[in-house]
GROMACS .gro file of C-alpha atoms in nm:
model
  224
    1MET     CA    1  -1.384  -1.791  -1.454
    2PRO     CA    2  -1.119  -2.057  -1.517
    3PRO     CA    3  -1.157  -2.367  -1.299
    4ILE     CA    4  -0.936  -2.435  -1.000
    5THR     CA    5  -0.768  -2.767  -1.075
    6ASN     CA    6  -0.536  -2.838  -0.782
    7ASP     CA    7  -0.631  -2.964  -0.434
    8TRP     CA    8  -0.848  -2.657  -0.376
    9ALA     CA    9  -1.095  -2.802  -0.628
   10ASP     CA   10  -1.182  -3.091  -0.395
   11ALA     CA   11  -1.184  -2.870  -0.086
   12LEU     CA   12  -1.424  -2.622  -0.247
   13GLN     CA   13  -1.646  -2.861  -0.439
   14ASP     CA   14  -1.942  -2.814  -0.204
   15GLU     CA   15  -1.932  -2.435  -0.258
   16TYR     CA   16  -1.981  -2.469  -0.632
   17LYS     CA   17  -2.314  -2.646  -0.574
   18LYS     CA   18  -2.461  -2.374  -0.353
   19ASP     CA   19  -2.716  -2.124  -0.481
   20TYR     CA   20  -2.507  -1.820  -0.387
   21TYR     CA   21  -2.217  -1.945  -0.600
   22LYS     CA   22  -2.442  -2.008  -0.899
   23ARG     CA   23  -2.572  -1.651  -0.869
   24LEU     CA   24  -2.216  -1.521  -0.826
   25PHE     CA   25  -2.093  -1.711  -1.132
   26GLU     CA   26  -2.373  -1.565  -1.342
   27PHE     CA   27  -2.318  -1.213  -1.208
   28VAL     CA   28  -1.943  -1.219  -1.273
   29GLY     CA   29  -1.995  -1.349  -1.625
   30GLN     CA   30  -2.239  -1.068  -1.699
   31GLU     CA   31  -2.003  -0.807  -1.556
   32TYR     CA   32  -1.712  -0.919  -1.771
   33SER     CA   33  -1.933  -0.920  -2.079
   34ARG     CA   34  -2.068  -0.567  -2.039
   35THR     CA   35  -1.805  -0.358  -1.861
   36THR     CA   36  -1.438  -0.351  -1.763
   37VAL     CA   37  -1.363  -0.573  -1.465
   38TYR     CA   38  -1.035  -0.646  -1.286
   39PRO     CA   39  -0.841  -0.868  -1.264
   40PRO     CA   40  -0.847  -1.028  -1.610
   41GLY     CA   41  -1.075  -1.332  -1.606
   42ASP     CA   42  -0.789  -1.581  -1.624
   43ASP     CA   43  -0.632  -1.426  -1.312
   44ILE     CA   44  -0.934  -1.435  -1.078
   45PHE     CA   45  -0.820  -1.750  -0.896
   46ASN     CA   46  -0.444  -1.695  -0.913
   47ALA     CA   47  -0.413  -1.709  -0.533
   48PHE     CA   48  -0.542  -2.068  -0.547
   49HIS     CA   49  -0.349  -2.168  -0.860
   50LEU     CA   50  -0.018  -2.045  -0.713
   51THR     CA   51  -0.073  -2.162  -0.354
   52PRO     CA   52  -0.228  -2.510  -0.328
   53LEU     CA   53  -0.403  -2.582   0.000
   54ALA     CA   54  -0.139  -2.838   0.096
   55ASN     CA   55   0.128  -2.567   0.068
   56VAL     CA   56  -0.040  -2.290   0.267
   57LYS     CA   57   0.184  -2.161   0.546
   58VAL     CA   58   0.068  -1.800   0.578
   59VAL     CA   59  -0.260  -1.625   0.493
   60ILE     CA   60  -0.269  -1.249   0.423
   61ILE     CA   61  -0.623  -1.118   0.377
   62GLY     CA   62  -0.704  -0.817   0.162
   63GLN     CA   63  -1.043  -0.665   0.087
   64ASP     CA   64  -1.092  -0.634  -0.289
   65PRO     CA   65  -0.872  -0.603  -0.598
   66TYR     CA   66  -0.703  -0.287  -0.718
   67HIS     CA   67  -0.940  -0.116  -0.960
   68GLU     CA   68  -0.711   0.073  -1.197
   69PRO     CA   69  -0.567  -0.061  -1.526
   70GLY     CA   70  -0.292  -0.321  -1.510
   71GLN     CA   71  -0.275  -0.350  -1.133
   72ALA     CA   72  -0.479  -0.649  -1.016
   73HIS     CA   73  -0.376  -1.003  -1.102
   74GLY     CA   74  -0.548  -1.215  -0.840
   75LEU     CA   75  -0.315  -1.177  -0.539
   76SER     CA   76  -0.393  -0.943  -0.251
   77PHE     CA   77  -0.162  -0.639  -0.230
   78SER     CA   78   0.035  -0.753  -0.540
   79VAL     CA   79   0.062  -0.569  -0.873
   80LYS     CA   80   0.206  -0.676  -1.204
   81PRO     CA   81   0.566  -0.587  -1.299
   82GLY     CA   82   0.600  -0.239  -1.440
   83ILE     CA   83   0.308  -0.102  -1.235
   84LEU     CA   84   0.371   0.167  -0.973
   85ILE     CA   85   0.390   0.013  -0.625
   86PRO     CA   86   0.070   0.108  -0.437
   87PRO     CA   87   0.101   0.300  -0.108
   88SER     CA   88  -0.005   0.010   0.116
   89LEU     CA   89   0.253  -0.219  -0.042
   90GLN     CA   90   0.516   0.051  -0.007
   91ASN     CA   91   0.444   0.048   0.366
   92ILE     CA   92   0.460  -0.333   0.374
   93TYR     CA   93   0.806  -0.306   0.220
   94LYS     CA   94   0.907  -0.045   0.479
   95GLU     CA   95   0.805  -0.279   0.759
   96LEU     CA   96   0.990  -0.567   0.592
   97GLU     CA   97   1.306  -0.356   0.577
   98ASP     CA   98   1.282  -0.267   0.946
   99ASP     CA   99   1.175  -0.616   1.054
  100CYS     CA  100   1.382  -0.847   0.834
  101GLY     CA  101   1.638  -0.626   0.662
  102CYS     CA  102   1.482  -0.668   0.318
  103TYR     CA  103   1.562  -0.401   0.062
  104THR     CA  104   1.273  -0.228  -0.114
  105PRO     CA  105   1.245  -0.377  -0.464
  106ASN     CA  106   1.154  -0.195  -0.783
  107ASN     CA  107   0.828  -0.386  -0.825
  108GLY     CA  108   0.520  -0.504  -0.637
  109TYR     CA  109   0.496  -0.852  -0.788
  110LEU     CA  110   0.441  -1.091  -0.496
  111VAL     CA  111   0.425  -1.421  -0.687
  112LYS     CA  112   0.741  -1.533  -0.505
  113TRP     CA  113   0.548  -1.525  -0.176
  114ALA     CA  114   0.253  -1.715  -0.324
  115GLU     CA  115   0.480  -1.988  -0.458
  116GLN     CA  116   0.629  -2.036  -0.109
  117GLY     CA  117   0.292  -2.089   0.056
  118VAL     CA  118   0.164  -1.738   0.129
  119LEU     CA  119  -0.206  -1.734   0.039
  120LEU     CA  120  -0.265  -1.377  -0.077
  121LEU     CA  121  -0.643  -1.380  -0.046
  122ASN     CA  122  -0.876  -1.093  -0.123
  123ALA     CA  123  -1.218  -1.133   0.034
  124ILE     CA  124  -1.372  -1.007  -0.292
  125LEU     CA  125  -1.207  -1.141  -0.606
  126THR     CA  126  -1.335  -0.904  -0.877
  127VAL     CA  127  -1.409  -0.533  -0.912
  128ARG     CA  128  -1.538  -0.290  -1.174
  129ALA     CA  129  -1.280  -0.055  -1.318
  130HIS     CA  130  -1.245   0.265  -1.114
  131GLN     CA  131  -1.514   0.154  -0.864
  132ALA     CA  132  -1.370   0.023  -0.538
  133ALA     CA  133  -1.582  -0.241  -0.363
  134SER     CA  134  -1.826  -0.248  -0.657
  135HIS     CA  135  -1.861  -0.628  -0.630
  136HIS     CA  136  -1.919  -0.620  -0.256
  137GLY     CA  137  -2.213  -0.830  -0.141
  138LYS     CA  138  -2.240  -1.039  -0.457
  139GLY     CA  139  -2.123  -1.366  -0.303
  140TRP     CA  140  -1.746  -1.347  -0.304
  141GLU     CA  141  -1.733  -1.289   0.071
  142GLU     CA  142  -1.925  -1.610   0.135
  143PHE     CA  143  -1.688  -1.799  -0.093
  144THR     CA  144  -1.369  -1.664   0.064
  145ASP     CA  145  -1.506  -1.710   0.417
  146SER     CA  146  -1.535  -2.077   0.324
  147VAL     CA  147  -1.172  -2.068   0.212
  148ILE     CA  148  -1.068  -1.923   0.549
  149ARG     CA  149  -1.262  -2.193   0.732
  150ILE     CA  150  -1.100  -2.463   0.521
  151VAL     CA  151  -0.752  -2.335   0.606
  152ASN     CA  152  -0.853  -2.304   0.971
  153GLU     CA  153  -0.932  -2.676   0.975
  154VAL     CA  154  -0.600  -2.800   0.836
  155ASP     CA  155  -0.404  -3.012   1.081
  156ARG     CA  156  -0.080  -2.815   1.075
  157PRO     CA  157   0.040  -2.473   1.190
  158VAL     CA  158  -0.058  -2.176   0.970
  159VAL     CA  159  -0.001  -1.805   1.029
  160PHE     CA  160  -0.288  -1.563   0.968
  161MET     CA  161  -0.194  -1.196   0.922
  162LEU     CA  162  -0.501  -0.980   0.985
  163TRP     CA  163  -0.436  -0.618   0.889
  164GLY     CA  164  -0.708  -0.363   0.949
  165SER     CA  165  -1.062  -0.393   1.081
  166PHE     CA  166  -1.196  -0.579   0.778
  167ALA     CA  167  -0.938  -0.858   0.799
  168ARG     CA  168  -0.960  -0.867   1.177
  169SER     CA  169  -1.333  -0.934   1.150
  170LYS     CA  170  -1.240  -1.279   1.017
  171LYS     CA  171  -1.075  -1.374   1.346
  172GLN     CA  172  -1.394  -1.532   1.479
  173MET     CA  173  -1.356  -1.810   1.219
  174LEU     CA  174  -1.004  -1.896   1.336
  175THR     CA  175  -1.055  -2.151   1.610
  176ASN     CA  176  -0.771  -2.397   1.555
  177PRO     CA  177  -0.518  -2.371   1.841
  178LYS     CA  178  -0.238  -2.487   1.610
  179HIS     CA  179  -0.245  -2.159   1.420
  180LEU     CA  180  -0.085  -1.822   1.494
  181ILE     CA  181  -0.306  -1.514   1.454
  182LEU     CA  182  -0.125  -1.183   1.408
  183GLU     CA  183  -0.326  -0.859   1.414
  184ALA     CA  184  -0.229  -0.503   1.325
  185PRO     CA  185  -0.371  -0.188   1.169
  186HIS     CA  186  -0.390  -0.180   0.790
  187PRO     CA  187  -0.069  -0.081   0.605
  188SER     CA  188  -0.257   0.200   0.430
  189PRO     CA  189  -0.097   0.545   0.472
  190LEU     CA  190  -0.408   0.636   0.673
  191SER     CA  191  -0.338   0.380   0.944
  192ALA     CA  192   0.012   0.231   0.914
  193TYR     CA  193   0.152   0.462   1.183
  194ARG     CA  194  -0.108   0.337   1.432
  195GLY     CA  195   0.074   0.009   1.479
  196PHE     CA  196   0.140  -0.161   1.147
  197PHE     CA  197   0.489  -0.016   1.151
  198GLY     CA  198   0.677  -0.208   1.416
  199CYS     CA  199   0.437  -0.503   1.426
  200LYS     CA  200   0.715  -0.740   1.313
  201HIS     CA  201   0.466  -0.983   1.165
  202PHE     CA  202   0.710  -1.118   0.910
  203SER     CA  203   0.978  -1.223   1.158
  204LYS     CA  204   0.713  -1.349   1.400
  205ALA     CA  205   0.566  -1.565   1.125
  206ASN     CA  206   0.903  -1.712   1.039
  207ASP     CA  207   0.990  -1.775   1.404
  208PHE     CA  208   0.660  -1.961   1.445
  209LEU     CA  209   0.708  -2.167   1.129
  210THR     CA  210   1.066  -2.255   1.223
  211LYS     CA  211   0.967  -2.360   1.576
  212ASN     CA  212   0.707  -2.591   1.423
  213GLY     CA  213   0.951  -2.751   1.180
  214VAL     CA  214   0.821  -2.564   0.875
  215GLU     CA  215   1.046  -2.394   0.620
  216PRO     CA  216   1.024  -2.017   0.677
  217ILE     CA  217   0.929  -1.767   0.408
  218ASP     CA  218   1.195  -1.579   0.214
  219TRP     CA  219   1.020  -1.243   0.220
  220GLN     CA  220   1.268  -1.063  -0.007
  221ILE     CA  221   1.106  -0.966  -0.337
  222GLU     CA  222   1.392  -0.918  -0.583
  223ASN     CA  223   1.436  -0.638  -0.832
  224ILE     CA  224   1.322  -0.707  -1.185
   0.00000   0.00000   0.00000
């Protein structure tokens, strides 16, 4: 796993010393050496590389990476250019069109969001090929819970978008009254019609950021 070298490195330094992280580091190394694991090793921490802690404005929590070839690259819900847009992201784009007037782009590459301060955080950062949730319970959840707590403690307004029961289970860690917590069903085709569509989280986030003197997010992902 490539080191995190920006301000996250200092914020997370205590995690690296803990026994669970040492076990996790060893497990992940073994997995990459003996089977196919996604995302590529250099991409595991892309959410942190692209969105320094000082820049975080919005947090979107996913569960674990896409597990088919070429999809995962270290950002929740995002896929590399040229990869078919997954169903949940298609529904995110539908909500963006209804909420903010964004057109649906020809790609699912969300780096533009990350570079503006949207922390696209999966709770689990690696997965075996073709085996969803195969790295569940190996230590990633403890690591990313620490990340959520760190963001919770920052002394500025941040928006947390909690989609689905898994993400909503993290709400108990969000105790800072400066933050905005937005909850909705998951954008999966199985649940999007239960309240994700029409939730208007993207405009609500921007309204909150603007009211607090923070530059809003340009949610439009352009065609490639």
